[in-house]
CSV table of C-alpha atoms in Angstrom, one decimal:
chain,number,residue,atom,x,y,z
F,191,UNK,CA,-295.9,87.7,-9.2
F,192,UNK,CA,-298.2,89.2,-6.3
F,193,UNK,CA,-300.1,86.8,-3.7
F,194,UNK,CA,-302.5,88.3,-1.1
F,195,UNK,CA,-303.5,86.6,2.2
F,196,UNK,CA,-306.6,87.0,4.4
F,197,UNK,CA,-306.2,84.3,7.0
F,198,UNK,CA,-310.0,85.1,8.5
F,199,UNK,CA,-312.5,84.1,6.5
F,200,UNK,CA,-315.3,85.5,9.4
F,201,UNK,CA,-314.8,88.2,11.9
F,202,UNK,CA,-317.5,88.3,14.3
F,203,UNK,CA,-317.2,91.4,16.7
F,204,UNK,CA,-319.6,93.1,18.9
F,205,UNK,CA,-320.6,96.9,18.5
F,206,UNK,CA,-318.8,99.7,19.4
F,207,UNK,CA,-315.7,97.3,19.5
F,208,UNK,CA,-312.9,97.6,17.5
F,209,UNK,CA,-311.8,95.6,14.7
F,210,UNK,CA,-308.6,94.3,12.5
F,211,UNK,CA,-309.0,92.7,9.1
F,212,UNK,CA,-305.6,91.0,9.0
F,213,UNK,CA,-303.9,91.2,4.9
F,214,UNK,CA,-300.8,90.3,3.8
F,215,UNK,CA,-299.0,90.2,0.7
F,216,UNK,CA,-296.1,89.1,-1.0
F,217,UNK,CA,-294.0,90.8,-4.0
F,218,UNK,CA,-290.8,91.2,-5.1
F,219,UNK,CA,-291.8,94.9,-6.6
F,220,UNK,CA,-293.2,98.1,-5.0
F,221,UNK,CA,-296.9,97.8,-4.6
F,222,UNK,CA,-300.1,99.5,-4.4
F,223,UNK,CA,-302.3,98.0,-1.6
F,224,UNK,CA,-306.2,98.7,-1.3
F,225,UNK,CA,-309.1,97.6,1.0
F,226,UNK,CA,-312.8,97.5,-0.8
F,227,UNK,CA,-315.5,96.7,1.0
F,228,UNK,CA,-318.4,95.0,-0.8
F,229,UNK,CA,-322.0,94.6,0.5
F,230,UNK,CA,-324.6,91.6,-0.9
F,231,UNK,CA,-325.3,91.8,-4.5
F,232,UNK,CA,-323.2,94.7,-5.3
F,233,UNK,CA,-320.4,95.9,-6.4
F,234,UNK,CA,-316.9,97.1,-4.6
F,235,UNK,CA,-316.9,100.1,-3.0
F,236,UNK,CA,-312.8,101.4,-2.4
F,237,UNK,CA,-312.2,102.0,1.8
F,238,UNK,CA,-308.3,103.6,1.2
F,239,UNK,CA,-305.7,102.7,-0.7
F,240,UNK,CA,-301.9,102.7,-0.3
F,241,UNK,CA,-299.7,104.4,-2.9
F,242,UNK,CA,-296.7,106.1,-1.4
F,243,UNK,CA,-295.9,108.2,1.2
F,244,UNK,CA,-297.4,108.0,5.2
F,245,UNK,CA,-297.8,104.1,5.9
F,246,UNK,CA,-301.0,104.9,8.0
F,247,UNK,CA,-303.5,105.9,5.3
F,248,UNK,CA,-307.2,106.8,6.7
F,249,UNK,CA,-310.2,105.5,4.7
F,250,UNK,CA,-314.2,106.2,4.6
F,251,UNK,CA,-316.3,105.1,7.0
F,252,UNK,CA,-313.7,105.3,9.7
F,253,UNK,CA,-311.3,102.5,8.5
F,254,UNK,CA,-308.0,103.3,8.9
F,255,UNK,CA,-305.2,100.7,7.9
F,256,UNK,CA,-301.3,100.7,7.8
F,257,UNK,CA,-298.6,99.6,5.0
F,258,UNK,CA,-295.7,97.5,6.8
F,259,UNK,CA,-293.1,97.1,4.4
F,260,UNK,CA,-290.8,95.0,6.7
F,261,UNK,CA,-294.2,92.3,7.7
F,262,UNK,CA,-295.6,92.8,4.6
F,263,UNK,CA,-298.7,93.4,5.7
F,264,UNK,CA,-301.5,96.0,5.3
F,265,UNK,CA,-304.1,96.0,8.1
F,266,UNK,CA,-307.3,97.0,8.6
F,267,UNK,CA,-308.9,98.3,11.5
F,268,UNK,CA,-311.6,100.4,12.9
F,269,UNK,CA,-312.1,101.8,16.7
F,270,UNK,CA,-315.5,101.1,16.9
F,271,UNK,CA,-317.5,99.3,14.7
F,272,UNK,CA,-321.6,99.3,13.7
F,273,UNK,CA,-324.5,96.7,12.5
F,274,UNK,CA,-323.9,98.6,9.1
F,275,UNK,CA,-320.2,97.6,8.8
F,276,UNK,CA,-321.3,93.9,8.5
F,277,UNK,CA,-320.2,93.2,4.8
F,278,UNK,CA,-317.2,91.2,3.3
F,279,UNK,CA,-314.3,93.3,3.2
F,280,UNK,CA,-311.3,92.6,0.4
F,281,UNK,CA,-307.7,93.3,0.3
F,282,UNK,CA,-305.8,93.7,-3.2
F,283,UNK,CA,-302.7,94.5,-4.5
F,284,UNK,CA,-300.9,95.2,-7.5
F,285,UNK,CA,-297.6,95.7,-8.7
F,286,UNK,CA,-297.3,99.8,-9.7
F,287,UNK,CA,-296.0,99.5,-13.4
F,288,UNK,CA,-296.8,96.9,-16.0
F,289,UNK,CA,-300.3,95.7,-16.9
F,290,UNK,CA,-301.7,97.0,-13.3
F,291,UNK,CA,-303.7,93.7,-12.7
F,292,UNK,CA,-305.2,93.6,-9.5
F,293,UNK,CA,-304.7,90.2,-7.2
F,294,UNK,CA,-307.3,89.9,-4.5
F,295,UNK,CA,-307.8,88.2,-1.3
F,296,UNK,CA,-310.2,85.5,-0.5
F,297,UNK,CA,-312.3,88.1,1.8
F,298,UNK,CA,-312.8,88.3,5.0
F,299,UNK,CA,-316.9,88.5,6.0
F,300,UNK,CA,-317.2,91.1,9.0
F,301,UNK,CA,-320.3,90.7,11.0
F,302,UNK,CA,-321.4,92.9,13.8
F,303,UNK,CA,-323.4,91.6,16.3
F,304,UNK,CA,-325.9,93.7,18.7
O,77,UNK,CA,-315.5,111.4,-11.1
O,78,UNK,CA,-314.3,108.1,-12.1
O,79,UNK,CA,-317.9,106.3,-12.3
O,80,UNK,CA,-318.4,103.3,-14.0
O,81,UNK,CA,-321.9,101.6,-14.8
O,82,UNK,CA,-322.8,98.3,-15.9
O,83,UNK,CA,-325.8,97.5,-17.6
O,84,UNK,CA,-327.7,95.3,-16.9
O,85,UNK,CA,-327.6,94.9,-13.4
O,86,UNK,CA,-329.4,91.3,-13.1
O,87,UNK,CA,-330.2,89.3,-16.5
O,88,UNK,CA,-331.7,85.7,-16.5
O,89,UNK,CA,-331.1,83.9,-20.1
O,90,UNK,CA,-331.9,80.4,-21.0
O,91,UNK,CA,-329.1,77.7,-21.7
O,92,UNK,CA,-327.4,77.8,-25.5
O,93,UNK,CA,-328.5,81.6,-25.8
O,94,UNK,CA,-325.9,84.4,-25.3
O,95,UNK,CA,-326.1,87.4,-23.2
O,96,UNK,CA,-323.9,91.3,-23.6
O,97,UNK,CA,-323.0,93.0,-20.8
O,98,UNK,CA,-322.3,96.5,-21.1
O,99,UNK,CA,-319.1,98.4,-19.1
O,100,UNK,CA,-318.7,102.4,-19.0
O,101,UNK,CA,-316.9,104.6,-18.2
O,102,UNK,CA,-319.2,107.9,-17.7
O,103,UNK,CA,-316.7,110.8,-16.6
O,104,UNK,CA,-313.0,109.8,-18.1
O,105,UNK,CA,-311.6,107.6,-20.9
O,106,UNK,CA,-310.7,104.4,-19.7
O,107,UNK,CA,-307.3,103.0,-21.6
O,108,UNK,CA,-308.1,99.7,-19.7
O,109,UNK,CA,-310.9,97.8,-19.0
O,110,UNK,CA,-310.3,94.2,-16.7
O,111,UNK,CA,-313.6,92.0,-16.6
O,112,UNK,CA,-313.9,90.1,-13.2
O,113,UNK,CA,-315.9,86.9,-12.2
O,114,UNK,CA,-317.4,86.2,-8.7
O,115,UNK,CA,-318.5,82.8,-7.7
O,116,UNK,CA,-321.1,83.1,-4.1
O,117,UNK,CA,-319.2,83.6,-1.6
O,118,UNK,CA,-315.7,83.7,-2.9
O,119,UNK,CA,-313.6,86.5,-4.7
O,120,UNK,CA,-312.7,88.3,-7.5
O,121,UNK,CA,-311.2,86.3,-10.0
O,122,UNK,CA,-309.9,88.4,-13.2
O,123,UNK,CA,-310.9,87.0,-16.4
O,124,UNK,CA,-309.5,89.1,-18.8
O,125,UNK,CA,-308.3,92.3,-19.4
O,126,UNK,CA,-308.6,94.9,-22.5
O,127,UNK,CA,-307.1,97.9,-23.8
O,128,UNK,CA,-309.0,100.0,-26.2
O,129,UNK,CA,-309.0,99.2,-29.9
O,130,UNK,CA,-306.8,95.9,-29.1
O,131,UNK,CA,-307.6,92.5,-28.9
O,132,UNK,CA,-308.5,91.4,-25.4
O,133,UNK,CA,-305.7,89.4,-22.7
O,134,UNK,CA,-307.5,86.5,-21.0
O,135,UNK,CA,-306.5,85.1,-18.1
O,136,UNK,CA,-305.4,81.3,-18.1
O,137,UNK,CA,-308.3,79.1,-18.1
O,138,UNK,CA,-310.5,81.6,-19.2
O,139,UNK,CA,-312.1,80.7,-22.4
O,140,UNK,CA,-311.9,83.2,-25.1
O,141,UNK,CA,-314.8,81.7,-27.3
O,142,UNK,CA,-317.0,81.8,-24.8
O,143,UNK,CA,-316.7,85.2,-22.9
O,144,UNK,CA,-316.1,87.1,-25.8
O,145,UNK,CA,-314.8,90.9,-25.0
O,146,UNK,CA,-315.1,94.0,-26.9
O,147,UNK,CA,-313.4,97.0,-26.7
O,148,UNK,CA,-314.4,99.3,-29.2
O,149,UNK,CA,-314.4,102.7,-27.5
O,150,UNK,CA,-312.2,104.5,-24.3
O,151,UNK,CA,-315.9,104.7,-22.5
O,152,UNK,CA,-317.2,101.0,-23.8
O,153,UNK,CA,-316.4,97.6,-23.2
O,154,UNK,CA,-318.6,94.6,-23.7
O,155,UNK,CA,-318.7,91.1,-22.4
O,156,UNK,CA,-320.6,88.4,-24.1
O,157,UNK,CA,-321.6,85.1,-22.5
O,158,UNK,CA,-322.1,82.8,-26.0
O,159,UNK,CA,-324.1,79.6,-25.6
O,160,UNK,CA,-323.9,80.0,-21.9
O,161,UNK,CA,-325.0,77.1,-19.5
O,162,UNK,CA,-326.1,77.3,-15.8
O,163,UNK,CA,-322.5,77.2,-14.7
O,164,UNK,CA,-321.5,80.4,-16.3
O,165,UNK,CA,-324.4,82.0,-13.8
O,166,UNK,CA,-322.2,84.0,-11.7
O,167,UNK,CA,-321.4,87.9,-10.7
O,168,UNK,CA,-319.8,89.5,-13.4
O,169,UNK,CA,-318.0,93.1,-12.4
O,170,UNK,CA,-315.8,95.1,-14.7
O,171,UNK,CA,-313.5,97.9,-13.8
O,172,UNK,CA,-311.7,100.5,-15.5
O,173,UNK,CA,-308.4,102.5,-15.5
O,174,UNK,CA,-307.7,105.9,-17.1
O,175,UNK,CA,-304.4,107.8,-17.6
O,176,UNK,CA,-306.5,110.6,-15.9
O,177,UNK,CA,-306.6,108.5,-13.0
O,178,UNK,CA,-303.1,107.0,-12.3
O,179,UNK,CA,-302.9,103.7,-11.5
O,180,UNK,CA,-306.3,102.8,-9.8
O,181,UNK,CA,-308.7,100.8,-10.9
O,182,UNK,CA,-312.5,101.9,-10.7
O,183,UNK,CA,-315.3,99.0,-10.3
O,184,UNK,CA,-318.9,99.1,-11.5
O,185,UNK,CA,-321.7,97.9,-9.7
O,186,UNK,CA,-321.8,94.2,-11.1
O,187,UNK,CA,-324.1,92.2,-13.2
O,188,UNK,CA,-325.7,89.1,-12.1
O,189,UNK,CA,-325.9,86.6,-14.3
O,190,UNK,CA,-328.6,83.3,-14.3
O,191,UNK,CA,-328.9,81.0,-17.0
O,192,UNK,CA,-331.6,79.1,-16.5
């Protein structure tokens, strides 16, 4: 069975400074990894994923985020943040064969200050 | 490509009635549909998941009588919230996955539920 962990439950940062969203995971098969981002009252929009191949996988909006096999981890980040990246940001993962259920996080809520 | 809709997008019903919410597909065939439940402020907990023309998996805990699931077409699947009561007033989100599409799942935009 997969587990994900998001340690932060809030992230306050200021703008224009950079930001990690800290996930890790446990599995004892190959994953996939993903970061949605989800703003109030809608749905999940997908920021990258991690399938195979280079562990540094760029996203949308500038969010970058790197596989670490050995730490089992899969961190987010961003150089320089804005107001409009204030949202609450999810990590999930899932095991690539079998019924492809996704396990998310608990979420981490980014806020941007002026 | 790869969109999925839900309809509604907000529904308020009163308590004992039942309520269908409606998951699509709109540009592939989705072999899997997975239904999702979101409490304020918390995350995504998967309620059940459903393959098309096969009876739906639900997730322990999860009553089956109560959030009944239908999937009756590769672009189609339905929730229904029987009887509900003001603690089934939550954000519902469904997803999808088609062979087209590898292994990722695509979400739709959510349906808030309020029973009043």
């Amino acid at each position: 069975a997969q587990s994900v962990t998001q340690l932060d439950s809030q992230v306050p940062v200021f703008e224009e400074a950079p930001v990690e969203l800290r996930c890790n995971y446990s599995s004892s098969v190959s994953v996939y990894l993903f970061w949605y981002v989800q703003y109030p009252n809608q749905g999940l929009q997908l920021l990258l994923k991690y399938l195979s191949g280079s562990t540094l996988v760029k996203g949308i909006n500038g969010f970058e985020a790197e596989f670490n096999k050995s730490q089992t981890s899969f961190h987010l980040r961003k150089p320089s943040v804005h107001i409009s990246d204030t949202a609450e940001y999810f990590c999930a993962v899932t095991q690539n064969s079998g019924t492809y259920k996704y396990i998310f996080g608990t979420g981490t809520r980014l806020k941007v200050l002026a | 490509g790869a969109v999925v809709s839900q309809h509604p997008s907000r529904v308020i019903c009163k308590s004992g009635t039942s309520v269908k919410i409606e998951c699509r597909s709109l540009d592939f065939q989705a072999t899997t549909m997975f239904w999702y439940r979101q409490f304020p402020k918390q995350s995504l907990m998967l309620m059940a998941t459903s393959n098309e023309g096969s009876k739906a998996t639900y997730e322990q805990g999860v009553e089956k009588d109560k959030f009944l699931i239908n999937h009756a077409s590769l672009t189609l699947s339905t929730l229904t919230v029987t009887s509900a009561h003001p603690e089934d007033s939550s954000f519902y989100i469904c997803s999808a996955r088609g062979r087209r599409w590898g292994d990722e799942q695509y979400f739709g935009p959510g349906t808030r539920l309020t029973v009043t």
